[in-house]
Short mmCIF file of C-alpha atoms in Angstrom, two decimals:
data_model
loop_
_atom_site.label_atom_id
_atom_site.label_comp_id
_atom_site.label_asym_id
_atom_site.label_seq_id
_atom_site.Cartn_x
_atom_site.Cartn_y
_atom_site.Cartn_z
CA MET A 1 -14.39 -11.73 -24.32
CA LYS A 2 -12.49 -9.30 -26.56
CA LYS A 3 -15.81 -7.64 -27.41
CA MET A 4 -16.58 -7.23 -23.72
CA TRP A 5 -13.21 -5.58 -23.09
CA LYS A 6 -13.71 -3.20 -25.98
CA THR A 7 -17.16 -2.26 -24.73
CA VAL A 8 -15.92 -1.65 -21.19
CA ALA A 9 -12.94 0.34 -22.40
CA LEU A 10 -15.06 2.50 -24.71
CA GLY A 11 -17.59 3.05 -21.97
CA LEU A 12 -14.86 4.08 -19.57
CA THR A 13 -13.45 6.44 -22.21
CA SER A 14 -16.78 8.14 -22.77
CA VAL A 15 -17.36 8.58 -19.04
CA LEU A 16 -13.91 10.06 -18.55
CA ALA A 17 -14.25 12.33 -21.55
CA ALA A 18 -17.60 13.60 -20.32
CA GLY A 19 -16.15 14.24 -16.89
CA ILE A 20 -13.16 16.12 -18.25
CA PHE A 21 -15.32 18.19 -20.59
CA ALA A 22 -17.57 19.12 -17.69
CA GLY A 23 -14.54 20.20 -15.70
CA CYS A 24 -12.89 22.34 -18.36
CA GLY A 25 -12.64 26.06 -18.09
CA GLY A 26 -10.43 26.64 -15.07
CA GLY A 27 -7.26 25.21 -16.54
CA GLY A 28 -5.59 25.19 -13.15
CA ASN A 29 -6.09 28.91 -12.70
CA SER A 30 -6.87 28.76 -8.99
CA ALA A 31 -3.27 29.64 -8.46
CA ALA A 32 -1.67 28.36 -5.34
CA ASP A 33 -1.02 31.55 -3.41
CA THR A 34 1.24 32.12 -0.46
CA LYS A 35 -1.59 31.38 1.95
CA THR A 36 -3.44 28.22 0.93
CA LEU A 37 -2.53 24.96 -0.79
CA LYS A 38 -5.46 22.82 -1.96
CA VAL A 39 -4.92 19.11 -2.58
CA GLY A 40 -7.19 16.40 -3.97
CA VAL A 41 -6.61 12.85 -2.74
CA THR A 42 -8.17 9.47 -2.12
CA ASN A 43 -8.51 9.15 1.64
CA PHE A 44 -9.26 5.87 3.39
CA ALA A 45 -8.98 7.17 6.96
CA ASP A 46 -12.02 7.87 9.12
CA THR A 47 -9.83 9.43 11.81
CA LEU A 48 -6.32 10.81 12.28
CA ASP A 49 -5.48 8.42 15.09
CA PRO A 50 -2.24 6.79 13.90
CA LEU A 51 -2.91 3.77 16.14
CA GLU A 52 -6.07 2.88 14.23
CA ASN A 53 -5.98 0.66 11.14
CA TYR A 54 -3.34 2.04 8.74
CA PHE A 55 -4.30 5.67 9.40
CA ALA A 56 -0.72 6.60 10.31
CA TRP A 57 -0.10 6.65 6.56
CA VAL A 58 -2.47 9.59 6.23
CA VAL A 59 -0.82 11.45 9.13
CA VAL A 60 2.52 11.22 7.28
CA ARG A 61 1.06 11.87 3.82
CA TYR A 62 -0.59 15.07 5.00
CA GLY A 63 2.68 16.50 6.33
CA LEU A 64 1.68 16.14 9.98
CA GLY A 65 3.91 13.35 11.25
CA GLU A 66 7.52 12.23 10.80
CA GLY A 67 9.50 9.16 11.79
CA LEU A 68 13.06 8.48 12.87
CA THR A 69 13.95 7.49 9.31
CA LYS A 70 12.51 7.93 5.82
CA PHE A 71 13.02 6.65 2.28
CA ASP A 72 14.53 8.55 -0.65
CA ASP A 73 13.52 8.18 -4.29
CA LYS A 74 15.56 4.96 -4.55
CA MET A 75 14.03 3.47 -1.39
CA ASP A 76 17.28 3.84 0.52
CA THR A 77 16.81 4.61 4.21
CA GLN A 78 17.76 8.15 5.17
CA PRO A 79 17.95 10.08 8.47
CA TRP A 80 14.88 12.06 9.55
CA LEU A 81 14.24 12.66 13.25
CA ALA A 82 17.22 10.41 13.95
CA GLU A 83 20.39 11.89 12.49
CA SER A 84 22.33 8.60 12.67
CA TRP A 85 22.16 5.00 13.88
CA SER A 86 24.33 1.94 14.35
CA VAL A 87 24.02 -1.70 15.35
CA ALA A 88 26.33 -3.44 17.80
CA ASP A 89 28.31 -6.58 17.06
CA ASP A 90 25.62 -8.66 18.78
CA LYS A 91 23.21 -7.65 15.94
CA LEU A 92 20.60 -6.98 18.62
CA THR A 93 21.46 -3.55 20.02
CA TRP A 94 20.55 -0.52 17.90
CA THR A 95 21.57 3.01 18.88
CA PHE A 96 19.81 6.05 17.38
CA LYS A 97 21.01 9.63 17.82
CA ILE A 98 17.93 11.88 17.99
CA ARG A 99 18.33 15.31 16.38
CA ASP A 100 18.93 18.24 18.66
CA GLY A 101 16.69 21.28 18.37
CA VAL A 102 13.57 19.54 17.06
CA LYS A 103 10.27 20.51 18.66
CA PHE A 104 6.79 19.10 18.49
CA SER A 105 4.16 21.44 17.08
CA ASN A 106 3.18 22.42 20.65
CA GLY A 107 6.74 23.53 21.40
CA ASP A 108 7.76 20.54 23.51
CA PRO A 109 11.31 19.34 22.75
CA LEU A 110 11.90 16.07 20.93
CA THR A 111 14.02 13.94 23.25
CA ALA A 112 15.00 10.30 23.23
CA GLU A 113 12.61 9.83 26.13
CA ALA A 114 9.73 11.22 24.03
CA VAL A 115 10.68 8.87 21.17
CA LYS A 116 10.82 5.94 23.59
CA SER A 117 7.34 6.74 24.89
CA SER A 118 5.96 7.02 21.35
CA ILE A 119 7.37 3.67 20.20
CA GLU A 120 6.25 1.92 23.38
CA LEU A 121 2.72 3.26 22.88
CA VAL A 122 2.60 1.72 19.41
CA PHE A 123 3.56 -1.69 20.79
CA GLU A 124 1.04 -1.33 23.61
CA LYS A 125 -1.89 -0.42 21.37
CA VAL A 126 -1.21 -2.01 17.96
CA PRO A 127 -0.76 -5.81 17.74
CA ARG A 128 0.62 -5.37 14.21
CA ALA A 129 3.74 -3.71 15.63
CA LYS A 130 5.12 -7.09 16.66
CA THR A 131 5.10 -8.22 13.03
CA PHE A 132 7.92 -5.71 12.44
CA PHE A 133 10.13 -6.59 15.40
CA GLU A 134 9.98 -7.40 19.11
CA TYR A 135 12.19 -5.72 21.67
CA ASP A 136 13.70 -6.69 25.00
CA SER A 137 14.25 -3.11 26.07
CA ILE A 138 14.13 0.52 24.96
CA THR A 139 16.23 3.02 26.89
CA ALA A 140 16.72 6.77 26.59
CA ASP A 141 19.68 8.89 27.65
CA GLY A 142 19.53 12.51 26.57
CA GLN A 143 19.31 12.39 22.78
CA THR A 144 20.43 8.74 22.56
CA LEU A 145 17.83 6.02 22.06
CA THR A 146 18.83 2.37 22.41
CA ILE A 147 16.59 -0.48 21.24
CA LYS A 148 17.57 -4.05 22.04
CA THR A 149 15.64 -6.55 19.95
CA LYS A 150 14.85 -10.16 20.82
CA THR A 151 16.28 -11.43 17.54
CA PRO A 152 18.54 -9.90 14.86
CA GLN A 153 16.62 -7.41 12.71
CA PRO A 154 18.48 -6.52 9.50
CA GLY A 155 15.69 -4.21 8.37
CA MET A 156 15.44 -2.18 11.57
CA PRO A 157 16.11 1.29 10.08
CA GLY A 158 13.54 0.57 7.36
CA TYR A 159 11.00 -0.74 9.86
CA LEU A 160 11.11 2.57 11.69
CA ALA A 161 10.40 4.42 8.43
CA ASP A 162 6.98 2.80 8.26
CA PRO A 163 4.33 5.41 9.21
CA LEU A 164 3.16 3.19 12.07
CA PHE A 165 6.26 4.34 13.95
CA LEU A 166 5.85 8.09 13.38
CA ILE A 167 6.77 9.98 16.54
CA VAL A 168 4.03 11.63 18.59
CA ASP A 169 4.08 13.60 21.82
CA THR A 170 2.34 11.06 24.04
CA LYS A 171 2.06 13.52 26.94
CA ALA A 172 0.14 15.98 24.79
CA ASP A 173 -2.28 13.29 23.65
CA GLU A 174 -3.68 12.94 27.17
CA GLY A 175 -7.18 14.43 27.17
CA ARG A 176 -6.94 15.21 23.44
CA ASP A 177 -9.42 13.91 20.87
CA VAL A 178 -6.73 12.49 18.61
CA ARG A 179 -9.29 11.00 16.23
CA LYS A 180 -10.53 14.47 15.21
CA GLU A 181 -7.66 16.75 16.22
CA GLY A 182 -4.81 14.48 15.18
CA PRO A 183 -1.71 13.69 17.25
CA ILE A 184 0.90 16.26 18.22
CA CYS A 185 3.82 15.58 15.85
CA THR A 186 6.86 17.28 14.33
CA GLY A 187 5.76 17.78 10.70
CA PRO A 188 5.51 21.11 8.83
CA TYR A 189 1.74 21.27 9.31
CA MET A 190 -0.69 20.63 12.18
CA VAL A 191 -4.41 19.92 12.26
CA GLU A 192 -7.00 22.65 12.44
CA SER A 193 -10.00 20.44 11.61
CA PHE A 194 -10.63 16.97 10.23
CA VAL A 195 -13.51 14.99 8.81
CA LYS A 196 -13.00 12.22 6.31
CA GLU A 197 -14.14 14.46 3.47
CA LYS A 198 -11.77 17.32 4.27
CA ALA A 199 -8.75 18.03 6.41
CA VAL A 200 -7.58 21.56 7.13
CA MET A 201 -4.05 22.12 8.40
CA LYS A 202 -2.14 25.17 9.59
CA LYS A 203 1.59 25.75 9.42
CA ASN A 204 3.61 24.48 12.35
CA PRO A 205 5.34 27.55 13.85
CA ASN A 206 7.91 25.29 15.52
CA TYR A 207 8.97 23.34 12.44
CA TRP A 208 12.62 22.34 12.52
CA ASP A 209 13.55 21.65 8.87
CA GLY A 210 13.27 24.97 7.06
CA ASP A 211 10.43 27.40 6.49
CA VAL A 212 6.83 26.33 5.93
CA PRO A 213 5.50 28.13 2.83
CA PHE A 214 1.71 27.91 3.25
CA GLU A 215 -0.40 29.25 6.09
CA THR A 216 -3.11 26.69 5.35
CA VAL A 217 -3.36 23.35 3.56
CA GLU A 218 -6.77 21.99 2.60
CA VAL A 219 -6.90 18.30 1.71
CA ASN A 220 -10.08 17.33 -0.08
CA SER A 221 -11.03 13.66 -0.12
CA ILE A 222 -12.26 13.01 -3.66
CA ASP A 223 -12.52 9.26 -4.04
CA ASP A 224 -13.94 9.27 -7.56
CA PRO A 225 -10.96 9.63 -9.93
CA ASN A 226 -12.95 11.45 -12.61
CA THR A 227 -14.13 14.04 -10.11
CA ARG A 228 -10.56 14.42 -8.84
CA ALA A 229 -9.37 15.15 -12.38
CA MET A 230 -12.18 17.65 -12.89
CA ALA A 231 -11.25 19.45 -9.67
CA LEU A 232 -7.67 19.84 -10.88
CA GLN A 233 -8.81 20.96 -14.32
CA SER A 234 -11.16 23.59 -12.92
CA GLY A 235 -8.65 24.87 -10.38
CA ASP A 236 -10.58 23.72 -7.32
CA VAL A 237 -7.39 21.99 -6.23
CA ASP A 238 -3.77 22.86 -6.98
CA MET A 239 -2.48 19.29 -7.03
CA ALA A 240 -4.04 15.84 -7.12
CA VAL A 241 -2.71 12.42 -6.23
CA ASN A 242 -3.22 9.46 -8.56
CA ILE A 243 -5.06 10.77 -11.58
CA ALA A 244 -6.72 7.86 -13.39
CA ALA A 245 -5.37 6.43 -16.64
CA GLY A 246 -8.13 7.81 -18.83
CA ASP A 247 -7.51 11.39 -17.71
CA MET A 248 -3.73 11.51 -17.98
CA ASP A 249 -3.53 12.53 -21.66
CA VAL A 250 -5.48 15.70 -20.92
CA PHE A 251 -2.81 16.79 -18.46
CA ARG A 252 0.10 15.57 -20.59
CA ASN A 253 -0.98 17.88 -23.37
CA ASN A 254 -1.52 20.93 -21.17
CA ASP A 255 1.42 23.20 -20.38
CA LYS A 256 -0.30 24.46 -17.23
CA PHE A 257 0.33 21.20 -15.41
CA GLU A 258 3.32 19.24 -14.17
CA ILE A 259 3.17 15.43 -14.00
CA LYS A 260 5.31 13.38 -11.64
CA GLU A 261 4.80 9.73 -12.56
CA ILE A 262 6.75 6.64 -11.54
CA SER A 263 6.46 2.88 -11.63
CA SER A 264 5.15 2.13 -8.20
CA LEU A 265 6.14 -0.48 -5.66
CA ARG A 266 2.51 -1.57 -5.53
CA ASP A 267 1.03 -4.93 -6.43
CA VAL A 268 -2.65 -5.40 -7.21
CA LEU A 269 -3.43 -8.99 -6.29
CA ALA A 270 -6.23 -11.25 -5.15
CA ARG A 271 -5.53 -13.35 -2.08
CA LEU A 272 -7.01 -16.84 -2.45
CA ASN A 273 -8.59 -18.48 0.58
CA GLN A 274 -7.28 -22.04 0.70
CA LYS A 275 -8.39 -23.16 4.12
CA PRO A 276 -9.48 -26.83 4.17
CA ASP A 277 -13.21 -26.07 4.01
CA HIS A 278 -12.88 -23.75 0.99
CA ILE A 279 -13.14 -24.59 -2.71
CA LEU A 280 -9.72 -23.04 -3.38
CA SER A 281 -8.01 -25.46 -1.02
CA ASP A 282 -7.69 -27.66 -4.13
CA PRO A 283 -4.47 -26.61 -5.94
CA LYS A 284 -5.98 -27.64 -9.29
CA VAL A 285 -8.88 -25.23 -8.82
CA ARG A 286 -6.50 -22.41 -7.86
CA ALA A 287 -4.33 -23.14 -10.89
CA ALA A 288 -7.43 -23.18 -13.12
CA LEU A 289 -8.61 -19.87 -11.72
CA ILE A 290 -5.26 -18.18 -12.31
CA SER A 291 -4.79 -19.73 -15.77
CA GLY A 292 -8.27 -18.60 -16.77
CA CYS A 293 -7.50 -14.89 -16.29
CA ASP A 294 -6.19 -12.97 -19.31
CA ARG A 295 -4.15 -10.51 -17.29
CA GLU A 296 -2.36 -9.14 -20.34
CA SER A 297 -5.64 -7.84 -21.75
CA TYR A 298 -6.77 -6.46 -18.41
CA ASN A 299 -3.70 -4.27 -18.17
CA GLN A 300 -3.02 -3.41 -21.79
CA THR A 301 -6.61 -3.03 -23.04
CA LEU A 302 -8.86 -2.13 -20.14
CA LEU A 303 -6.27 -0.09 -18.25
CA ARG A 304 -4.59 1.25 -21.40
CA GLY A 305 -1.08 0.09 -20.60
CA THR A 306 -0.85 2.15 -17.42
CA PHE A 307 -0.43 -1.07 -15.43
CA ILE A 308 2.24 -3.70 -16.03
CA THR A 309 0.81 -7.19 -16.40
CA GLY A 310 0.90 -9.13 -13.16
CA SER A 311 2.76 -12.41 -12.89
CA ALA A 312 4.92 -12.43 -9.74
CA PRO A 313 4.60 -11.22 -6.12
CA VAL A 314 7.21 -8.44 -6.37
CA PRO A 315 6.78 -5.80 -9.12
CA PRO A 316 9.49 -5.17 -11.73
CA SER A 317 10.22 -1.76 -10.22
CA LEU A 318 12.17 -3.66 -7.54
CA ASP A 319 15.26 -5.69 -8.40
CA TYR A 320 14.13 -9.17 -7.39
CA GLY A 321 14.38 -11.15 -10.61
CA PHE A 322 10.99 -10.31 -12.11
CA ASP A 323 12.00 -11.55 -15.56
CA GLN A 324 13.46 -14.74 -14.10
CA MET A 325 10.24 -15.85 -12.43
CA LYS A 326 8.36 -18.71 -14.11
CA ASP A 327 4.60 -18.55 -13.81
CA PRO A 328 3.19 -22.07 -14.25
CA ASN A 329 -0.32 -20.62 -14.42
CA SER A 330 0.02 -18.12 -17.25
CA TYR A 331 -3.09 -17.54 -19.38
CA ASN A 332 -4.32 -20.82 -20.85
CA PRO A 333 -8.11 -21.28 -20.71
CA GLU A 334 -7.94 -24.74 -22.30
CA ARG A 335 -5.59 -25.93 -19.54
CA ALA A 336 -7.84 -24.27 -16.95
CA ALA A 337 -10.89 -26.17 -18.21
CA LYS A 338 -8.99 -29.45 -18.15
CA LEU A 339 -7.81 -28.84 -14.57
CA LEU A 340 -11.39 -28.26 -13.45
CA ASP A 341 -12.46 -31.48 -15.13
CA GLU A 342 -9.67 -33.35 -13.36
CA ALA A 343 -10.72 -31.81 -10.05
CA GLY A 344 -14.22 -33.21 -10.52
CA TRP A 345 -16.08 -29.99 -11.31
CA LYS A 346 -18.63 -30.55 -14.10
CA ASP A 347 -21.62 -28.64 -15.42
CA GLU A 348 -24.17 -31.38 -14.90
CA ASP A 349 -27.36 -29.33 -15.21
CA GLY A 350 -26.32 -27.24 -18.22
CA ASP A 351 -26.66 -23.83 -16.56
CA GLY A 352 -23.07 -22.86 -17.35
CA ILE A 353 -21.87 -23.22 -13.74
CA ARG A 354 -19.89 -26.27 -12.71
CA GLU A 355 -20.88 -28.43 -9.74
CA LYS A 356 -19.28 -31.03 -7.55
CA ASP A 357 -21.02 -33.13 -4.92
CA GLY A 358 -24.10 -30.97 -5.30
CA LYS A 359 -22.17 -27.72 -4.66
CA LYS A 360 -21.87 -24.92 -7.21
CA LEU A 361 -18.47 -23.54 -8.21
CA GLN A 362 -19.33 -20.19 -6.68
CA LEU A 363 -16.69 -17.88 -5.20
CA HIS A 364 -17.08 -14.51 -3.48
CA PHE A 365 -14.62 -11.85 -4.62
CA VAL A 366 -14.34 -9.05 -2.02
CA VAL A 367 -13.26 -5.68 -3.45
CA TYR A 368 -13.30 -2.01 -2.55
CA ASN A 369 -13.72 0.68 -5.18
CA SER A 370 -11.90 3.78 -3.93
CA ARG A 371 -9.17 2.87 -6.43
CA ALA A 372 -10.51 3.07 -9.96
CA GLU A 373 -8.80 -0.04 -11.27
CA LEU A 374 -10.09 -2.49 -8.67
CA PRO A 375 -13.68 -2.96 -9.89
CA ILE A 376 -12.35 -3.11 -13.45
CA TYR A 377 -10.06 -6.00 -12.55
CA ALA A 378 -12.80 -7.76 -10.58
CA GLU A 379 -15.35 -7.54 -13.38
CA ALA A 380 -12.81 -8.76 -15.94
CA VAL A 381 -11.92 -11.75 -13.74
CA GLN A 382 -15.63 -12.45 -13.28
CA SER A 383 -16.23 -12.39 -17.05
CA ASP A 384 -13.24 -14.59 -17.92
CA LEU A 385 -13.99 -17.20 -15.28
CA LYS A 386 -17.68 -17.38 -16.17
CA LYS A 387 -16.62 -18.91 -19.49
CA LEU A 388 -14.92 -21.70 -17.54
CA GLY A 389 -17.92 -22.43 -15.35
CA PHE A 390 -17.11 -20.31 -12.29
CA ASP A 391 -19.77 -18.15 -10.66
CA ILE A 392 -17.81 -15.18 -9.29
CA VAL A 393 -19.90 -12.97 -7.00
CA ILE A 394 -18.38 -9.52 -6.44
CA ASP A 395 -18.90 -8.17 -2.92
CA THR A 396 -18.00 -4.47 -2.62
CA VAL A 397 -17.07 -3.26 0.87
CA ASP A 398 -15.70 -0.12 2.48
CA TYR A 399 -11.91 -0.08 2.60
CA ASN A 400 -11.90 0.15 6.37
CA LEU A 401 -13.48 -3.31 6.60
CA LEU A 402 -10.86 -4.91 4.38
CA ASP A 403 -8.16 -5.56 6.96
CA ASN A 404 -10.52 -7.34 9.34
CA ILE A 405 -11.98 -9.41 6.50
CA GLY A 406 -8.46 -10.45 5.51
CA ILE A 407 -7.51 -11.42 9.05
CA LYS A 408 -10.68 -13.44 9.60
CA GLY A 409 -10.48 -15.08 6.17
CA GLU A 410 -14.05 -14.10 5.29
CA TYR A 411 -13.59 -14.32 1.52
CA ASP A 412 -12.76 -16.60 -1.37
CA LEU A 413 -10.85 -13.92 -3.28
CA LEU A 414 -9.82 -10.64 -1.63
CA ILE A 415 -8.38 -7.80 -3.65
CA SER A 416 -5.43 -5.77 -2.42
CA ASN A 417 -3.51 -2.81 -3.79
CA ILE A 418 -0.50 -3.18 -1.54
CA LEU A 419 2.86 -1.48 -1.17
CA THR A 420 5.33 -4.34 -1.44
CA ALA A 421 8.33 -2.62 0.14
CA ASN A 422 6.89 -0.49 2.93
CA THR A 423 10.09 -0.98 4.96
CA GLY A 424 12.60 -0.82 2.09
CA ASP A 425 12.33 -4.37 0.75
CA PRO A 426 9.55 -6.98 0.36
CA GLU A 427 10.25 -8.94 3.57
CA LEU A 428 7.22 -7.85 5.59
CA PHE A 429 4.89 -7.98 2.59
CA MET A 430 5.87 -11.58 1.89
CA LYS A 431 5.75 -12.50 5.55
CA GLY A 432 2.37 -10.93 6.28
CA TYR A 433 0.42 -12.48 3.43
CA TRP A 434 1.99 -15.93 3.17
CA MET A 435 4.05 -17.06 6.15
CA THR A 436 2.14 -19.74 8.07
CA ASN A 437 -0.24 -18.22 10.61
CA THR A 438 0.25 -20.44 13.66
CA ASN A 439 -2.24 -19.70 16.43
CA GLY A 440 -2.60 -16.12 15.28
CA ASP A 441 1.12 -15.23 15.28
CA ASN A 442 0.90 -13.93 11.70
CA PRO A 443 -2.64 -12.50 11.62
CA GLN A 444 -2.45 -10.90 8.17
CA ASN A 445 -2.34 -14.36 6.62
CA GLY A 446 -5.99 -15.28 6.92
CA SER A 447 -5.93 -17.27 3.69
CA GLY A 448 -4.68 -20.52 5.21
CA TYR A 449 -1.66 -20.62 2.88
CA SER A 450 1.17 -22.65 4.42
CA ASN A 451 4.36 -24.13 2.98
CA PRO A 452 7.21 -25.31 5.27
CA LYS A 453 9.87 -24.55 2.63
CA TYR A 454 8.56 -21.02 2.32
CA ASP A 455 8.55 -20.58 6.11
CA GLU A 456 12.12 -21.83 6.39
CA LYS A 457 13.34 -19.31 3.81
CA MET A 458 11.41 -16.57 5.59
CA HIS A 459 13.18 -17.43 8.85
CA GLN A 460 16.53 -17.23 7.04
CA LEU A 461 15.59 -13.90 5.48
CA SER A 462 14.56 -12.37 8.79
CA ALA A 463 18.09 -12.82 10.18
CA GLU A 464 20.14 -12.19 7.01
CA PHE A 465 22.05 -8.87 6.82
CA ASP A 466 23.78 -9.52 3.46
CA LYS A 467 21.80 -7.78 0.67
CA GLY A 468 22.80 -10.26 -2.03
CA LYS A 469 21.70 -13.23 0.04
CA ARG A 470 18.46 -11.47 0.95
CA ARG A 471 17.73 -10.89 -2.73
CA GLN A 472 18.29 -14.56 -3.57
CA LEU A 473 16.03 -15.73 -0.73
CA ILE A 474 13.23 -13.39 -1.81
CA MET A 475 13.45 -14.68 -5.40
CA GLU A 476 13.27 -18.29 -4.23
CA MET A 477 10.25 -17.46 -2.07
CA GLU A 478 8.51 -15.77 -5.00
CA GLN A 479 8.89 -18.91 -7.09
CA ILE A 480 7.41 -21.06 -4.33
CA LEU A 481 4.33 -18.83 -4.24
CA LEU A 482 3.95 -19.05 -8.01
CA ASP A 483 4.33 -22.83 -8.02
CA ASP A 484 1.72 -23.13 -5.27
CA GLY A 485 -0.79 -20.81 -6.95
CA ALA A 486 -0.86 -18.89 -3.68
CA SER A 487 -2.45 -15.72 -5.10
CA LEU A 488 -3.61 -14.12 -8.34
CA PHE A 489 -1.19 -11.32 -9.24
CA LEU A 490 -3.14 -8.92 -11.41
CA GLY A 491 -0.91 -5.95 -12.18
CA TYR A 492 1.49 -3.23 -11.05
CA PRO A 493 0.36 0.40 -11.33
CA GLN A 494 2.05 3.57 -12.24
CA THR A 495 1.55 6.21 -9.56
CA ASN A 496 1.43 9.95 -10.02
CA ILE A 497 0.91 13.42 -8.68
CA VAL A 498 -0.31 16.06 -11.11
CA SER A 499 0.03 19.71 -10.09
CA SER A 500 -0.43 23.20 -11.38
CA LYS A 501 2.81 24.72 -12.64
CA LYS A 502 2.12 27.52 -10.21
CA LEU A 503 3.61 25.12 -7.66
CA THR A 504 7.17 23.90 -7.32
CA GLY A 505 8.71 21.14 -5.23
CA VAL A 506 6.01 18.54 -5.85
CA GLU A 507 7.48 15.03 -5.92
CA MET A 508 6.15 11.46 -6.13
CA TYR A 509 8.12 9.00 -4.03
CA PRO A 510 8.07 5.22 -4.56
CA SER A 511 7.13 4.64 -0.92
CA ASP A 512 3.86 6.56 -1.43
CA TYR A 513 4.22 8.13 2.02
CA TYR A 514 5.27 11.73 1.38
CA TRP A 515 2.61 13.71 -0.47
CA ILE A 516 2.64 17.06 1.34
CA THR A 517 5.99 18.50 2.44
CA ASN A 518 7.40 21.94 3.14
CA LYS A 519 9.28 21.66 -0.16
CA ILE A 520 5.98 22.30 -2.01
CA ARG A 521 5.67 26.04 -2.47
CA PRO A 522 4.43 28.68 -4.91
CA ALA A 523 6.58 28.90 -8.03
CA LYS A 524 8.38 32.19 -8.49
#
């Protein structure tokens, strides 16, 4: 196994080195001028309709859309289109003061009524909205918006910072091809043209929060990380999001580039389908699978230490007791083999794959490859588990199919690179993937995982306003998931933006929402 890792790592190194060499020469000399900013990204969105899939993320990332609230670099909720908010003593009635003087890019004023219409549209068109909160009423009076929820919602300000709730001018969307032209929003830029491969934006002449430095922003979708690094090296782009591990040293040792790198809030994990008719419904088989994966080597050898080794649901970048978690299924291939024996899986025909009741120990691992690390993890898991008698079949799909596959449970293992605190803390992440899905009321949990103790703590968490008590509940829920072998937690990535030093104001935020802002401008 060690030999395999070394071979893969060396192969990856040679590919990256070849790519970087091919891209040398420009050295970032396509200076960002006062007219055009060029950005290289990984883009998963086929359209700019924020009501489709998770495409609202792209609308915010590209500097087009804004929400009532946003997160700072410590994941604290800050005012954005709402300048302030409060909750009444009943814990149900939230009042938001909408900023005066803000206009949509078409010049229409931002009013509480416009915000009301935007939020109501989300709930009308996107079933996922109800997984955040449900409301009894939304009312607007001048610049005052009042939302009355059906149950107490401690995370309400953070919920509204999720890109799903970005504010659009619903009146302007009538008769507009939002999928290609994008929604009318309040951000510093607005859409000129969009295809998945390239978005072109123009400055918003009505922007409310300071001047907009570039006339044009071109966002190039460059899914291959090596090609993205080459584009930055050659000067074809001025900044690039998420340069791969193998390319980072080239930029670290080059004084023409600025690196903004942080420990992310992301968790790379494999959901395990444990519905009654699936092999992984047996807790011994799940435990064997997890124990058979040498996650330390995946992260430290194959990914060169740019990922922290996975062991718990919530990454160590968040303060939820990472070092206090006890993983009963840490790497132990001997234990894994014994568990499979106890579960009745034997290699009777000598082909290296275990069987039981005439059925092979074959599992389908669904992955997507627009993130460089995902196929690396999948192939390493496949190699490790083959030694234990598993036949892991890797099925590669387009990212846009992933959500539906997860909801329908059409997998044995399903990879995710997920933001664990998209609303400020891990509540919705832990609810969506693991709270019992009763008659479709929690559709993201298509794995069949269910534990009454976990559900009870989730119900407590959803109504708890005290931060200390919320932290303790989340830690207890994490331990339940580990004890149950609910998922395979692979690793936690660093995240980065690398830019030419001819730019200033480039920042990488933990929330991973704010890539392009009006703070990015030519350096003086």
